[in-house]
Coordinates of C-alpha atoms in Angstrom, one line a residue:
Chain P
M1 CA -88.8 132.4 -108.3
S2 CA -89.6 132.1 -104.6
L3 CA -87.3 132.4 -101.7
R4 CA -87.3 130.6 -98.3
I5 CA -88.0 133.2 -95.7
A6 CA -88.0 132.4 -92.0
E7 CA -89.4 135.7 -90.9
I8 CA -89.9 139.3 -91.9
F9 CA -90.2 141.7 -88.9
G10 CA -89.9 145.3 -87.9
P11 CA -89.5 148.2 -88.0
T12 CA -87.2 147.8 -85.0
I13 CA -83.7 149.1 -84.4
Q14 CA -80.7 147.3 -85.8
G15 CA -79.1 146.0 -82.7
E16 CA -75.5 145.5 -83.7
G17 CA -72.7 146.5 -86.0
A18 CA -72.2 149.4 -88.4
L19 CA -75.9 150.4 -88.5
I20 CA -76.5 150.0 -84.8
G21 CA -79.6 151.9 -83.6
Q22 CA -80.9 152.5 -87.1
P23 CA -84.6 151.7 -87.8
T24 CA -84.6 148.6 -89.8
V25 CA -86.9 145.9 -91.2
F26 CA -85.3 142.4 -91.2
I27 CA -85.8 139.8 -93.8
R28 CA -84.5 136.6 -92.3
A29 CA -83.7 134.0 -94.9
G30 CA -84.1 130.3 -94.1
G31 CA -81.2 127.9 -94.5
C32 CA -77.5 128.0 -93.7
D33 CA -74.3 126.3 -94.9
Y34 CA -72.9 126.7 -91.3
R35 CA -73.8 125.2 -88.0
C36 CA -72.2 127.6 -85.4
S37 CA -72.1 126.0 -82.0
W38 CA -73.6 129.2 -80.4
C39 CA -76.0 130.1 -83.2
D40 CA -78.8 132.3 -81.9
S41 CA -81.0 131.9 -85.0
L42 CA -81.3 128.1 -85.3
H43 CA -85.0 128.6 -86.3
A44 CA -83.6 130.1 -89.5
V45 CA -80.8 127.7 -89.9
D46 CA -81.7 124.1 -89.2
N47 CA -83.7 122.0 -91.5
Q48 CA -85.9 120.8 -88.6
Y49 CA -87.5 124.2 -88.7
R50 CA -88.0 124.3 -92.5
H51 CA -91.7 123.7 -92.2
D52 CA -92.0 127.1 -90.5
W53 CA -90.3 128.9 -93.4
H54 CA -92.4 130.5 -96.1
A55 CA -91.8 130.3 -99.9
M56 CA -92.3 133.9 -100.9
E57 CA -92.0 135.6 -104.3
P58 CA -89.9 138.9 -104.3
E59 CA -93.2 140.8 -104.9
A60 CA -94.7 139.3 -101.7
I61 CA -91.5 140.0 -99.7
I62 CA -91.4 143.7 -100.7
A63 CA -95.2 144.0 -100.2
E64 CA -94.7 142.8 -96.6
V65 CA -91.8 145.3 -96.0
M66 CA -94.0 148.1 -97.3
R67 CA -96.9 147.0 -95.2
L68 CA -94.7 147.0 -92.0
T69 CA -93.3 150.4 -92.7
G70 CA -96.4 152.1 -94.2
G71 CA -94.4 152.6 -97.3
Q72 CA -91.8 154.8 -95.5
P73 CA -88.3 154.0 -97.0
L74 CA -85.7 152.7 -94.5
T75 CA -82.9 150.2 -94.4
V76 CA -83.9 146.6 -94.9
S77 CA -81.4 144.1 -93.5
I78 CA -81.2 140.7 -95.2
S79 CA -80.0 138.2 -92.7
G80 CA -80.4 134.5 -91.9
G81 CA -79.3 131.8 -91.8
N82 CA -77.0 132.6 -94.7
P83 CA -78.9 134.8 -97.1
A84 CA -76.2 134.3 -99.8
I85 CA -77.5 130.7 -100.3
Q86 CA -80.4 132.3 -102.3
D87 CA -80.8 134.9 -105.0
F88 CA -82.0 138.2 -103.4
G89 CA -81.3 140.2 -106.6
S90 CA -84.9 140.7 -107.5
V91 CA -86.0 141.5 -103.9
I92 CA -83.3 144.2 -103.8
A93 CA -84.1 145.6 -107.2
L94 CA -87.8 145.8 -106.4
G95 CA -87.2 147.3 -102.9
K96 CA -84.8 149.9 -104.3
A97 CA -87.4 150.9 -106.9
N98 CA -89.7 151.7 -104.0
G99 CA -87.0 153.8 -102.1
Y100 CA -85.7 151.2 -99.7
R101 CA -82.0 150.6 -99.0
F102 CA -80.5 147.2 -98.3
A103 CA -77.9 145.8 -96.0
C104 CA -76.9 142.2 -95.9
E105 CA -75.1 140.1 -93.3
T106 CA -73.4 136.9 -94.3
Q107 CA -70.4 134.9 -93.2
G108 CA -68.7 135.4 -96.6
S109 CA -68.8 131.7 -97.7
I110 CA -70.8 132.4 -100.9
A111 CA -70.3 135.3 -103.3
R112 CA -73.3 136.8 -105.1
P113 CA -73.5 139.4 -107.8
W114 CA -76.3 141.2 -105.9
F115 CA -73.8 142.2 -103.2
A116 CA -73.0 145.1 -105.5
D117 CA -76.6 146.4 -105.2
L118 CA -76.4 146.7 -101.4
S119 CA -75.8 149.9 -99.4
L120 CA -73.8 147.8 -96.9
L121 CA -72.4 144.3 -96.9
V122 CA -71.4 143.0 -93.5
L123 CA -69.1 140.0 -93.7
S124 CA -69.0 138.1 -90.4
P125 CA -66.4 135.3 -90.6
K126 CA -66.9 132.8 -87.7
P127 CA -64.2 132.5 -85.1
P128 CA -62.9 129.2 -83.6
S129 CA -65.6 129.0 -80.9
S130 CA -68.2 128.5 -83.6
G131 CA -66.7 125.2 -84.7
Q132 CA -66.7 126.4 -88.3
N133 CA -63.7 127.0 -90.7
T134 CA -63.4 130.0 -92.9
D135 CA -62.6 129.6 -96.5
W136 CA -60.7 132.8 -97.2
S137 CA -60.7 132.4 -100.9
A138 CA -64.6 132.4 -100.8
F139 CA -64.4 135.4 -98.5
D140 CA -62.1 137.2 -101.1
A141 CA -64.7 136.4 -103.8
C142 CA -67.4 138.1 -101.6
L143 CA -65.2 141.2 -101.4
E144 CA -64.7 141.1 -105.1
A145 CA -68.4 140.7 -105.8
A146 CA -69.2 143.7 -103.5
K147 CA -66.7 146.0 -105.1
G148 CA -68.0 149.6 -104.9
T149 CA -70.3 148.7 -102.0
D150 CA -69.5 149.8 -98.5
T151 CA -68.2 146.6 -96.8
V152 CA -67.3 146.0 -93.2
M153 CA -66.3 142.9 -91.1
K154 CA -67.9 141.8 -87.9
I155 CA -66.6 139.1 -85.6
V156 CA -68.3 137.6 -82.6
I157 CA -65.8 137.1 -79.7
F158 CA -66.2 134.5 -77.0
D159 CA -62.7 133.9 -75.8
H160 CA -59.0 134.5 -76.5
H161 CA -58.9 132.1 -79.4
D162 CA -61.6 134.2 -81.1
L163 CA -59.6 137.3 -80.4
N164 CA -56.5 135.9 -82.1
F165 CA -58.7 135.0 -85.1
A166 CA -60.0 138.6 -85.2
R167 CA -56.4 140.0 -85.0
N168 CA -55.4 137.8 -87.9
A169 CA -58.5 138.8 -89.9
A170 CA -57.8 142.5 -89.2
A171 CA -54.2 142.0 -90.4
R172 CA -55.5 140.3 -93.6
Y173 CA -58.0 143.0 -94.4
P174 CA -56.7 146.3 -93.0
A175 CA -59.0 148.4 -95.2
L176 CA -62.2 146.8 -93.7
T177 CA -63.7 148.5 -90.7
L178 CA -63.9 145.8 -88.1
Y179 CA -66.7 145.4 -85.5
L180 CA -66.2 143.1 -82.6
Q181 CA -69.1 142.0 -80.4
P182 CA -69.2 139.9 -77.3
G183 CA -70.7 136.5 -77.9
N184 CA -74.0 135.7 -76.2
P185 CA -73.9 132.3 -74.6
E186 CA -77.5 132.7 -73.4
T187 CA -79.4 131.7 -76.6
D188 CA -82.5 129.9 -75.3
P189 CA -85.4 132.1 -76.5
S190 CA -87.5 130.9 -73.6
L191 CA -85.1 132.3 -71.0
P192 CA -84.3 135.9 -70.1
V193 CA -80.8 137.3 -70.7
S194 CA -79.3 139.2 -67.8
A195 CA -78.5 142.8 -68.7
Q196 CA -75.8 142.7 -66.1
S197 CA -74.1 139.7 -67.6
L198 CA -74.3 141.4 -71.1
S199 CA -72.7 144.4 -69.5
D200 CA -70.0 142.2 -68.0
R201 CA -69.2 140.6 -71.3
L202 CA -68.9 144.0 -73.0
L203 CA -66.5 145.2 -70.3
W204 CA -64.4 142.1 -70.8
L205 CA -64.1 142.7 -74.5
V206 CA -63.3 146.4 -74.1
E207 CA -60.6 145.5 -71.6
E208 CA -59.1 142.8 -73.9
T209 CA -58.9 145.1 -76.9
V210 CA -58.9 148.9 -76.3
G211 CA -57.6 148.2 -72.8
K212 CA -54.6 146.4 -74.2
G213 CA -53.8 148.9 -76.9
W214 CA -55.7 147.4 -79.8
L215 CA -57.4 150.5 -81.1
A216 CA -58.5 149.4 -84.6
P217 CA -61.9 147.6 -84.0
R218 CA -65.1 149.2 -82.9
I219 CA -66.6 147.3 -79.9
L220 CA -70.4 147.0 -79.7
P221 CA -72.9 144.9 -77.8
Q222 CA -76.1 143.5 -79.2
L223 CA -78.7 146.1 -78.2
H224 CA -81.7 143.8 -79.1
V225 CA -80.4 141.2 -76.6
L226 CA -80.1 144.0 -74.0
I227 CA -83.7 145.0 -74.6
W228 CA -85.5 141.8 -75.5
G229 CA -83.2 138.9 -74.6
N230 CA -83.6 136.2 -77.2
K231 CA -87.2 137.0 -78.1
R232 CA -87.9 136.6 -81.8
G233 CA -89.4 139.1 -84.2
V234 CA -88.2 142.2 -82.4
Chain D
M1 CA -52.4 180.1 -74.5
S2 CA -53.6 177.6 -71.9
L3 CA -57.0 175.9 -71.8
R4 CA -59.0 174.8 -68.8
I5 CA -59.2 171.0 -68.9
A6 CA -61.2 168.9 -66.4
E7 CA -59.8 165.6 -67.5
I8 CA -58.1 163.7 -70.3
F9 CA -58.7 159.9 -70.3
G10 CA -58.7 156.8 -72.4
P11 CA -58.3 155.1 -74.6
T12 CA -61.8 153.7 -74.0
I13 CA -64.8 153.3 -76.3
Q14 CA -67.0 156.1 -77.3
G15 CA -70.2 155.2 -75.5
E16 CA -72.8 157.1 -77.5
G17 CA -73.8 158.7 -80.8
A18 CA -72.3 158.5 -84.2
L19 CA -69.0 157.0 -83.2
I20 CA -70.4 154.6 -80.6
G21 CA -68.0 151.7 -79.9
Q22 CA -65.0 153.5 -81.4
P23 CA -61.7 153.6 -79.4
T24 CA -61.4 157.2 -78.2
V25 CA -59.5 159.5 -76.0
F26 CA -61.6 162.1 -74.3
I27 CA -60.4 165.7 -73.6
R28 CA -63.0 167.1 -71.3
A29 CA -63.0 170.9 -71.2
G30 CA -63.9 172.7 -68.0
G31 CA -66.7 175.3 -68.0
C32 CA -70.1 175.5 -69.5
D33 CA -72.6 178.2 -70.5
Y34 CA -75.5 175.8 -69.6
R35 CA -76.7 174.2 -66.4
C36 CA -78.8 171.3 -67.5
S37 CA -80.9 169.9 -64.7
W38 CA -79.8 166.4 -65.3
C39 CA -76.1 167.1 -66.2
D40 CA -73.9 164.0 -65.7
S41 CA -70.7 166.0 -65.9
L42 CA -71.1 168.7 -63.3
H43 CA -67.4 168.2 -62.4
A44 CA -66.6 169.7 -65.8
V45 CA -69.3 172.3 -65.7
D46 CA -69.8 174.0 -62.3
N47 CA -67.4 176.6 -61.1
Q48 CA -67.3 175.0 -57.7
Y49 CA -65.1 172.3 -59.3
R50 CA -62.8 174.8 -61.1
H51 CA -59.9 174.1 -58.7
D52 CA -59.8 170.6 -60.0
W53 CA -59.4 171.8 -63.6
H54 CA -55.9 172.1 -65.1
A55 CA -54.5 175.0 -67.1
M56 CA -52.8 173.2 -70.0
E57 CA -51.0 174.4 -73.1
P58 CA -51.9 172.7 -76.4
E59 CA -48.5 171.0 -76.4
A60 CA -49.2 169.4 -73.0
I61 CA -52.6 168.3 -74.0
I62 CA -51.4 166.5 -77.1
A63 CA -48.4 165.1 -75.2
E64 CA -50.9 163.5 -72.8
V65 CA -53.0 162.1 -75.6
M66 CA -49.9 160.6 -77.2
R67 CA -48.8 159.2 -73.9
L68 CA -52.2 157.5 -73.3
T69 CA -52.3 156.0 -76.7
G70 CA -48.6 155.2 -77.1
G71 CA -48.6 157.4 -80.1
Q72 CA -51.2 155.3 -82.0
P73 CA -53.5 157.6 -83.9
L74 CA -57.2 157.4 -83.0
T75 CA -60.2 159.7 -82.7
V76 CA -60.0 162.2 -79.9
S77 CA -63.3 163.5 -78.6
I78 CA -63.4 167.0 -77.3
S79 CA -66.2 167.3 -74.8
G80 CA -67.1 169.2 -71.6
G81 CA -68.7 171.2 -70.3
N82 CA -69.0 173.1 -73.5
P83 CA -65.7 173.0 -75.2
A84 CA -66.7 175.8 -77.6
I85 CA -66.2 178.3 -74.8
Q86 CA -62.5 177.9 -75.5
D87 CA -60.2 177.9 -78.5
F88 CA -59.2 174.4 -79.4
G89 CA -57.8 175.3 -82.8
S90 CA -54.2 174.8 -81.8
V91 CA -54.9 171.5 -80.0
I92 CA -56.6 170.2 -83.1
A93 CA -53.8 171.4 -85.5
L94 CA -51.1 169.9 -83.3
G95 CA -53.0 166.6 -82.9
K96 CA -53.7 166.3 -86.6
A97 CA -50.0 166.9 -87.4
N98 CA -49.4 163.7 -85.3
G99 CA -52.1 161.7 -87.1
Y100 CA -55.0 162.1 -84.7
R101 CA -58.6 162.8 -85.7
F102 CA -60.9 165.0 -83.7
A103 CA -64.6 164.9 -82.9
C104 CA -66.3 167.5 -80.7
E105 CA -69.6 167.6 -78.9
T106 CA -71.2 170.8 -78.0
Q107 CA -74.8 172.1 -77.5
G108 CA -74.4 174.5 -80.4
S109 CA -74.6 177.7 -78.5
I110 CA -71.2 179.1 -79.6
A111 CA -69.7 178.8 -83.1
R112 CA -66.0 178.4 -83.6
P113 CA -63.9 178.5 -86.7
W114 CA -62.1 175.3 -85.6
F115 CA -65.3 173.3 -86.1
A116 CA -64.2 173.1 -89.7
D117 CA -61.0 171.3 -88.7
L118 CA -62.9 168.4 -87.0
S119 CA -63.7 165.0 -88.5
L120 CA -67.1 165.1 -86.8
L121 CA -69.1 167.8 -85.0
V122 CA -71.9 166.6 -82.8
L123 CA -74.4 169.3 -82.0
S124 CA -76.6 168.3 -79.0
P125 CA -79.3 170.9 -78.5
K126 CA -80.9 170.5 -75.0
P127 CA -84.5 169.5 -74.7
P128 CA -87.1 171.0 -72.3
S129 CA -86.2 168.6 -69.5
S130 CA -82.8 170.3 -69.2
G131 CA -84.3 173.6 -68.2
Q132 CA -82.2 175.3 -71.0
N133 CA -83.4 177.3 -74.0
T134 CA -81.9 176.8 -77.4
D135 CA -80.8 179.8 -79.4
W136 CA -81.4 178.5 -82.9
S137 CA -79.6 181.4 -84.6
A138 CA -76.5 180.4 -82.6
F139 CA -77.1 176.8 -83.6
D140 CA -77.2 177.9 -87.3
A141 CA -74.0 179.8 -86.9
C142 CA -72.4 176.5 -85.6
L143 CA -73.6 174.7 -88.7
E144 CA -72.2 177.5 -90.9
A145 CA -68.8 177.3 -89.1
A146 CA -68.7 173.6 -89.6
K147 CA -69.4 173.7 -93.3
G148 CA -67.6 170.8 -95.0
T149 CA -67.3 168.9 -91.7
D150 CA -69.5 165.9 -91.1
T151 CA -72.1 167.2 -88.6
V152 CA -74.8 165.3 -86.8
M153 CA -77.4 166.2 -84.1
K154 CA -77.9 164.3 -80.9
I155 CA -80.7 164.8 -78.4
V156 CA -81.2 163.3 -75.0
I157 CA -84.8 162.2 -74.3
F158 CA -86.4 162.0 -70.9
D159 CA -90.1 162.4 -71.7
H160 CA -92.7 163.3 -74.3
H161 CA -91.9 167.1 -74.2
D162 CA -88.3 166.1 -75.2
L163 CA -89.7 164.0 -78.0
N164 CA -91.7 166.9 -79.4
F165 CA -88.6 169.1 -79.2
A166 CA -86.7 166.4 -81.1
R167 CA -89.4 166.1 -83.8
N168 CA -89.3 169.9 -84.3
A169 CA -85.5 169.9 -84.5
A170 CA -85.6 167.0 -87.0
A171 CA -88.1 169.0 -89.1
R172 CA -85.9 172.1 -88.9
Y173 CA -82.7 170.2 -89.9
P174 CA -83.7 167.3 -92.2
A175 CA -80.2 166.9 -93.6
L176 CA -78.6 166.2 -90.2
T177 CA -78.6 162.6 -89.1
L178 CA -80.3 162.6 -85.7
Y179 CA -79.3 160.4 -82.8
L180 CA -81.7 160.0 -79.8
Q181 CA -80.5 158.6 -76.5
P182 CA -82.6 157.9 -73.4
G183 CA -81.8 160.3 -70.6
N184 CA -80.0 158.9 -67.6
P185 CA -81.7 160.1 -64.3
E186 CA -79.1 158.2 -62.2
T187 CA -76.2 160.7 -62.3
D188 CA -74.7 160.3 -58.8
P189 CA -71.1 159.0 -59.5
S190 CA -71.1 157.2 -56.1
L191 CA -74.1 155.1 -56.9
P192 CA -74.3 152.2 -59.4
V193 CA -76.7 152.3 -62.4
S194 CA -79.0 149.4 -63.0
A195 CA -78.3 147.7 -66.3
Q196 CA -81.9 146.6 -66.3
S197 CA -83.3 150.2 -65.8
L198 CA -81.0 151.4 -68.7
S199 CA -82.4 148.6 -70.8
D200 CA -86.0 149.6 -69.8
R201 CA -85.4 153.3 -70.8
L202 CA -84.0 152.2 -74.2
L203 CA -87.0 150.0 -74.8
W204 CA -89.3 152.9 -74.0
L205 CA -87.5 155.2 -76.4
V206 CA -87.6 152.6 -79.2
E207 CA -91.3 152.1 -78.7
E208 CA -92.0 155.8 -78.7
T209 CA -90.1 156.4 -81.9
V210 CA -89.7 153.4 -84.2
G211 CA -92.6 151.7 -82.6
K212 CA -94.8 154.7 -83.6
G213 CA -93.5 154.9 -87.1
W214 CA -90.9 157.7 -86.7
L215 CA -88.1 156.0 -88.6
A216 CA -85.7 158.9 -89.1
P217 CA -83.6 159.0 -85.9
R218 CA -81.1 156.4 -84.8
I219 CA -81.7 155.2 -81.2
L220 CA -78.7 154.5 -79.0
P221 CA -78.0 154.0 -75.4
Q222 CA -75.0 155.2 -73.4
L223 CA -72.7 152.2 -73.4
H224 CA -70.3 153.7 -70.9
V225 CA -73.2 154.0 -68.4
L226 CA -74.1 150.4 -69.1
I227 CA -70.6 149.3 -68.4
W228 CA -69.3 151.6 -65.8
G229 CA -72.4 153.5 -64.4
N230 CA -71.3 157.1 -63.6
K231 CA -67.7 156.3 -62.8
R232 CA -65.4 159.0 -64.1
G233 CA -62.4 158.6 -66.3
V234 CA -63.5 155.5 -68.2

């Protein structure tokens, strides 16, 4: 059964979240049930780009991962779009048989049995600035599906409404390690991102959290944006 | 028994290494057995600054940590200088009794029994660009003292000689997770650091490691330098 894949690229470093800095190959799935206002991966989300997506069998996906890494095992990150739209169970099984580990990032709107086969599940509920609503019962189903798998929560923060959303999410799931990252308003892939403005946004988020005594979340920027801006495939 | 303390500051985020992004209070010990050519903390290293250091009892140190955090438990990072010159056993015991966790960063030149009381020991052997020599038997003694404590290795990279040093260290200690960070040549606290040049150095290091198929180390910048340059106490 083939999957819709927007791109497979790497090895590069994971730019954000729990595995930040770790060499990673990315499998970016095509298609999403959300349309976040500030989406930085529309080429993997919107149907207008679907002709650029590839229908790939699990064997072909893992063959490409192995080609890119020369067969060296590493962490493969399944992202999107929302990869939970599709069934990545066979991809993960085949990759694990070849020594690869898998992480997956999804908003938590669709639960999948294969969450339990991951090394890490990153659930990233979308804050108010995205224009999306979180179905917390669907989110709970994702946690249930991932039982036994290391699971963390990551929330993008653009403003104080987003911070309130993050505080509520943290209160709801105190056992999940929470990562906050400053939102990136500069998502045009043809334009450079200012390293200084990225630094400024990170400072703002540190001041609004740690600086005000909220010591639970980890605050991290997007290193890939710092290095490459919005360039794709890196 | 009092300890020589250069500064206690925070809460801020841990800017580098395994706990990057995590809210942290720093206890910076005064004094060091090394004189790295590119040291960014000379105010905690060189004897010419010793009159700025404070002789503090463990009770006073933990009282200050609790004041800074309003009593909220978090990770306290003991750095320096080389904190292993001194006996932090009582500080750690007292802090743990109040709910705090402790990480320590040291070059691995002096082993201490209290390494076993840490949540994380970061051993950062210094590469050739530092002008220092690593005594690997002392380093092994640190690993032995830290048995049972999560221990990682971190190496600062300025050039290809440093990369070779890191490759040898990785081969010597394959079980230790290795963090590499680009060296910061701009250490004058009175001058700003260019976010763009920091980004350039990170790109260089990613290209020289992951880009050349070395997939073991995690590559991370110094976020505090990105945000604050070389400003102290943040």
